[in-house]
Short mmCIF file of C-alpha atoms and ligand atoms in Angstrom, two decimals:
data_model
loop_
_atom_site.label_atom_id
_atom_site.label_comp_id
_atom_site.label_asym_id
_atom_site.label_seq_id
_atom_site.Cartn_x
_atom_site.Cartn_y
_atom_site.Cartn_z
CA MET A 78 91.26 72.79 112.30
CA THR A 79 94.31 70.76 111.39
CA GLN A 80 97.52 71.89 113.04
CA ARG A 81 100.27 72.25 110.48
CA LYS A 82 103.77 72.64 111.88
CA PRO A 83 105.40 75.53 109.98
CA LEU A 84 108.35 74.64 107.77
CA ILE A 85 111.03 77.27 107.22
CA ALA A 86 113.23 76.11 104.36
CA GLY A 87 116.42 77.74 103.13
CA ASN A 88 117.16 77.50 99.42
CA TRP A 89 120.87 78.19 99.08
CA LYS A 90 120.73 77.96 95.28
CA MET A 91 124.18 77.93 93.60
CA ASN A 92 126.03 79.36 96.57
CA LYS A 93 128.70 78.16 98.99
CA THR A 94 131.73 75.93 98.67
CA CYS A 95 131.85 72.84 100.90
CA ALA A 96 133.78 74.75 103.58
CA GLU A 97 131.36 77.69 103.48
CA ALA A 98 128.34 75.39 103.60
CA MET A 99 129.70 73.53 106.61
CA ASP A 100 130.44 76.79 108.36
CA THR A 101 126.94 78.15 107.79
CA ALA A 102 125.38 74.85 108.88
CA ARG A 103 127.40 74.83 112.11
CA THR A 104 126.34 78.36 112.98
CA LEU A 105 122.72 77.64 112.12
CA VAL A 106 122.61 74.52 114.29
CA SER A 107 123.78 76.55 117.29
CA LEU A 108 121.27 79.34 116.62
CA VAL A 109 118.15 77.18 116.21
CA SER A 110 118.77 74.54 118.87
CA ASP A 111 115.90 75.99 120.95
CA VAL A 112 113.30 75.69 118.18
CA LYS A 113 110.55 73.14 118.72
CA ASP A 114 107.40 74.41 117.11
CA VAL A 115 108.93 75.09 113.69
CA GLU A 116 110.60 72.63 111.30
CA VAL A 117 113.86 73.92 109.80
CA MET A 118 115.31 72.65 106.52
CA ILE A 119 118.22 73.76 104.36
CA THR A 120 119.09 72.88 100.77
CA PRO A 121 122.84 73.27 100.14
CA PRO A 122 124.23 72.59 96.66
CA PHE A 123 124.65 68.88 95.80
CA THR A 124 128.41 69.05 96.41
CA ALA A 125 127.99 69.94 100.09
CA LEU A 126 125.02 67.71 100.99
CA ALA A 127 126.90 64.83 102.63
CA GLN A 128 129.19 67.09 104.67
CA VAL A 129 126.29 69.26 105.84
CA ALA A 130 124.36 66.07 106.68
CA ASP A 131 127.12 65.11 109.13
CA ILE A 132 126.94 68.50 110.82
CA ILE A 133 123.18 68.54 111.24
CA ALA A 134 122.86 64.84 112.22
CA SER A 135 121.11 64.57 115.61
CA THR A 136 119.93 68.19 115.41
CA PRO A 137 116.44 69.32 114.43
CA VAL A 138 117.73 70.83 111.16
CA GLU A 139 116.76 68.77 108.12
CA LEU A 140 118.37 68.41 104.72
CA GLY A 141 116.93 68.88 101.27
CA ALA A 142 118.25 69.05 97.70
CA GLN A 143 117.43 71.68 95.09
CA ASP A 144 116.46 69.28 92.30
CA VAL A 145 116.26 65.58 91.44
CA PHE A 146 116.20 63.55 88.22
CA TRP A 147 113.35 61.10 87.63
CA GLU A 148 115.41 57.99 86.83
CA ASP A 149 117.15 56.10 89.64
CA HIS A 150 120.44 55.47 87.82
CA GLY A 151 121.91 55.12 84.35
CA ALA A 152 123.57 57.05 81.56
CA TYR A 153 122.30 60.54 82.43
CA THR A 154 125.45 62.61 82.71
CA GLY A 155 125.17 65.34 85.29
CA GLN A 156 121.95 64.16 86.92
CA VAL A 157 121.35 63.15 90.54
CA SER A 158 118.66 60.66 91.58
CA ALA A 159 116.36 60.31 94.57
CA PRO A 160 118.19 57.26 96.02
CA MET A 161 121.46 59.22 95.77
CA LEU A 162 119.94 62.15 97.64
CA VAL A 163 118.58 59.86 100.34
CA SER A 164 122.02 58.27 100.67
CA ALA A 165 123.48 61.78 101.17
CA GLY A 166 121.04 62.42 104.04
CA CYS A 167 118.20 64.29 102.34
CA THR A 168 114.58 64.03 103.41
CA TYR A 169 113.24 66.81 101.16
CA VAL A 170 113.77 67.95 97.58
CA ILE A 171 112.70 71.20 95.91
CA ILE A 172 111.06 70.52 92.54
CA GLY A 173 110.03 72.96 89.80
CA HIS A 174 111.64 76.09 91.19
CA SER A 175 110.99 78.98 88.79
CA GLU A 176 114.71 79.34 88.10
CA ARG A 177 114.74 75.75 86.82
CA ARG A 178 111.61 76.44 84.75
CA GLN A 179 113.19 79.63 83.38
CA TYR A 180 116.78 78.53 82.69
CA PHE A 181 116.73 74.72 82.46
CA ASN A 182 113.59 73.88 80.49
CA GLU A 183 111.68 72.52 83.46
CA THR A 184 108.05 71.98 82.49
CA ASP A 185 104.98 70.85 84.41
CA GLN A 186 105.52 67.42 82.84
CA THR A 187 109.12 67.09 84.07
CA VAL A 188 107.99 68.41 87.45
CA ASN A 189 105.42 65.63 87.58
CA LYS A 190 107.99 62.94 86.77
CA LYS A 191 110.34 64.31 89.40
CA VAL A 192 107.60 64.49 92.05
CA LYS A 193 106.76 60.84 91.39
CA ALA A 194 110.45 59.87 91.57
CA ALA A 195 110.88 61.79 94.82
CA PHE A 196 107.94 60.01 96.47
CA ALA A 197 109.08 56.63 95.14
CA GLY A 198 112.53 57.24 96.60
CA GLY A 199 111.21 58.31 100.00
CA LEU A 200 111.78 62.07 99.67
CA ALA A 201 109.16 64.71 100.45
CA PRO A 202 108.88 67.03 97.44
CA VAL A 203 108.56 70.80 97.85
CA VAL A 204 106.68 71.55 94.64
CA CYS A 205 107.08 75.15 93.49
CA VAL A 206 104.43 77.05 91.58
CA GLY A 207 104.12 80.73 90.78
CA GLU A 208 103.07 83.26 88.19
CA THR A 209 105.25 85.80 86.37
CA GLU A 210 104.62 89.52 86.55
CA ALA A 211 103.18 89.39 83.01
CA ASP A 212 100.75 86.62 84.09
CA ARG A 213 99.60 88.71 87.05
CA ASP A 214 99.21 91.87 84.98
CA ALA A 215 97.13 89.89 82.46
CA GLN A 216 94.88 88.57 85.29
CA LYS A 217 96.14 85.05 84.58
CA THR A 218 97.50 84.27 88.05
CA PHE A 219 94.88 81.69 88.96
CA SER A 220 94.72 79.97 85.57
CA VAL A 221 98.53 79.67 85.49
CA LEU A 222 98.62 78.24 89.02
CA ASP A 223 95.74 75.89 88.28
CA LYS A 224 97.63 74.49 85.27
CA GLN A 225 100.91 74.12 87.18
CA MET A 226 99.13 72.28 90.01
CA ASP A 227 96.96 70.17 87.71
CA ASN A 228 99.85 68.96 85.53
CA GLY A 229 102.53 68.90 88.21
CA LEU A 230 100.44 66.72 90.56
CA GLU A 231 98.87 64.57 87.84
CA GLY A 232 98.37 60.92 88.79
CA LEU A 233 99.30 61.28 92.46
CA THR A 234 97.29 59.43 95.06
CA VAL A 235 95.76 60.81 98.23
CA GLU A 236 97.94 58.58 100.44
CA ILE A 237 101.17 59.73 98.87
CA MET A 238 100.23 63.43 98.94
CA ALA A 239 100.22 63.52 102.74
CA ASN A 240 103.99 64.15 102.60
CA ALA A 241 103.94 66.78 99.88
CA VAL A 242 104.76 70.42 100.44
CA ILE A 243 103.67 73.15 98.02
CA ALA A 244 105.59 76.41 97.69
CA TYR A 245 103.92 79.45 96.20
CA GLU A 246 106.62 81.67 94.78
CA PRO A 247 105.47 84.55 92.60
CA VAL A 248 108.30 84.86 90.08
CA TRP A 249 108.22 88.66 90.31
CA ALA A 250 108.94 88.50 94.05
CA ILE A 251 111.98 86.20 93.91
CA GLY A 252 115.24 87.96 94.65
CA THR A 253 113.70 91.30 93.77
CA GLY A 254 112.94 92.65 97.21
CA LYS A 255 109.27 92.90 96.13
CA THR A 256 107.22 90.77 98.50
CA ALA A 257 103.64 89.97 97.62
CA THR A 258 101.22 91.74 99.95
CA PRO A 259 99.59 89.67 102.70
CA LEU A 260 96.31 89.99 100.82
CA GLN A 261 97.82 88.65 97.59
CA VAL A 262 99.57 85.81 99.42
CA GLN A 263 96.52 84.66 101.39
CA GLU A 264 94.32 84.88 98.29
CA VAL A 265 96.63 82.55 96.36
CA HIS A 266 97.24 80.18 99.27
CA ALA A 267 93.48 79.80 99.81
CA PHE A 268 93.13 79.09 96.09
CA LEU A 269 95.86 76.43 96.26
CA ARG A 270 94.26 74.89 99.36
CA SER A 271 90.91 74.67 97.60
CA PHE A 272 92.61 73.05 94.59
CA LEU A 273 94.08 70.43 96.95
CA LYS A 274 90.66 69.91 98.59
CA GLN A 275 88.98 69.28 95.28
CA ARG A 276 91.74 66.97 94.08
CA PHE A 277 92.62 65.07 97.25
CA GLY A 278 89.84 65.73 99.75
CA ASP A 279 89.55 67.94 102.82
CA GLY A 280 91.61 65.75 105.15
CA ILE A 281 94.81 65.70 103.12
CA ALA A 282 94.35 69.27 101.91
CA GLY A 283 94.21 70.34 105.54
CA GLN A 284 97.52 68.60 106.27
CA ILE A 285 99.60 69.72 103.28
CA ARG A 286 101.83 72.67 104.04
CA ILE A 287 101.81 75.57 101.61
CA LEU A 288 104.93 77.71 101.91
CA TYR A 289 105.35 81.25 100.65
CA GLY A 290 108.59 82.24 98.91
CA GLY A 291 109.80 85.49 97.44
CA SER A 292 111.90 88.06 99.33
CA VAL A 293 111.02 86.68 102.78
CA LYS A 294 113.11 88.52 105.39
CA PRO A 295 113.19 88.81 109.18
CA GLY A 296 111.13 91.99 108.88
CA ASN A 297 108.18 90.47 106.98
CA ALA A 298 108.22 86.83 108.11
CA ALA A 299 105.89 87.16 111.11
CA GLU A 300 103.20 88.97 109.12
CA LEU A 301 103.32 86.40 106.32
CA MET A 302 103.40 83.39 108.65
CA ALA A 303 100.34 84.68 110.49
CA LEU A 304 98.16 84.25 107.38
CA ALA A 305 95.61 81.45 107.64
CA ASP A 306 96.87 79.32 104.75
CA VAL A 307 100.59 80.07 104.98
CA ASP A 308 102.46 77.22 106.66
CA GLY A 309 106.03 78.33 106.32
CA ALA A 310 108.50 79.93 103.97
CA LEU A 311 110.95 79.04 101.22
CA VAL A 312 113.75 81.54 101.74
CA GLY A 313 116.46 82.26 99.17
CA GLY A 314 118.82 85.19 99.71
CA ALA A 315 118.02 85.62 103.40
CA SER A 316 118.88 81.96 104.11
CA LEU A 317 122.54 82.31 103.14
CA ASP A 318 123.45 84.02 106.40
CA ALA A 319 122.74 81.77 109.39
CA GLU A 320 121.96 84.69 111.71
CA ILE A 321 119.47 86.28 109.36
CA PHE A 322 117.87 82.91 108.57
CA SER A 323 117.64 82.12 112.26
CA LYS A 324 115.65 85.32 112.77
CA ILE A 325 113.15 84.11 110.19
CA VAL A 326 113.00 80.71 111.92
CA HIS A 327 112.20 82.59 115.15
CA PHE A 328 109.48 84.64 113.42
CA GLY A 329 106.99 84.14 116.22
CA LYS A 330 109.34 85.49 118.86
CA ALA A 331 110.50 88.74 117.28
P1 PGA B 92 114.40 84.96 97.62
O1 PGA B 92 114.26 83.56 96.86
O2 PGA B 92 114.05 84.73 99.06
O3 PGA B 92 115.84 85.35 97.43
O4 PGA B 92 113.45 85.92 96.96
C1 PGA B 92 113.23 82.66 97.17
C2 PGA B 92 113.38 81.41 96.34
O5 PGA B 92 113.76 81.51 95.18
O6 PGA B 92 113.13 80.28 96.82
#
């Protein structure tokens, strides 16, 4: 079986001034300096990326952004491109988070353009998919996920997909304190893995990390990370405090 190094990613969302972000990053660096078998990544707001990059340089903590636009440059007021994110020190970018789908008109088609732009710019995309509570109640979980994956990853080659990360985030579990049960999580992750196998072949599908996100906390991280097809976590609220986030990073040692 392919060994996939777990990735624990912190999505800070629209939180923290530059000073607060630098402070949290400094504390986090000191708390996770011992970690070798887990990859750690944080996504501060755009405004704090470059300053946080300086703090985490030469540490194992990696930097990601929370979104990217699909053009490299031009008259697109308010947008930030992949080359800009790379120049600020990013190696990852979150794409298609449900909050962007819900509040900012993100669609599977814009997700697809952004994923392509991220790869072209040298960033590893963390592509988010997930069903709403209404989808789940209507037994549409798998058809919704299938569509998000199918359209979001349209036109991508096997070679390029080796660096992709998928994040399964059931919308009803984000910021609500309701975590999906281990059974629900593993069922969906196995479904996503089999989608990747069919689309890209067993080899690549075995390498791609599938993260779980939605109310991950120190108390439930170990159980979730132990599931066969769960290769890490995308953590929102619990990533804002370096000590709490560090406990999730150390999930195997609780
Ligand atoms: P949460 O958010 O951990 O606060 O539920 C997860 C996410 O939105 O990535």
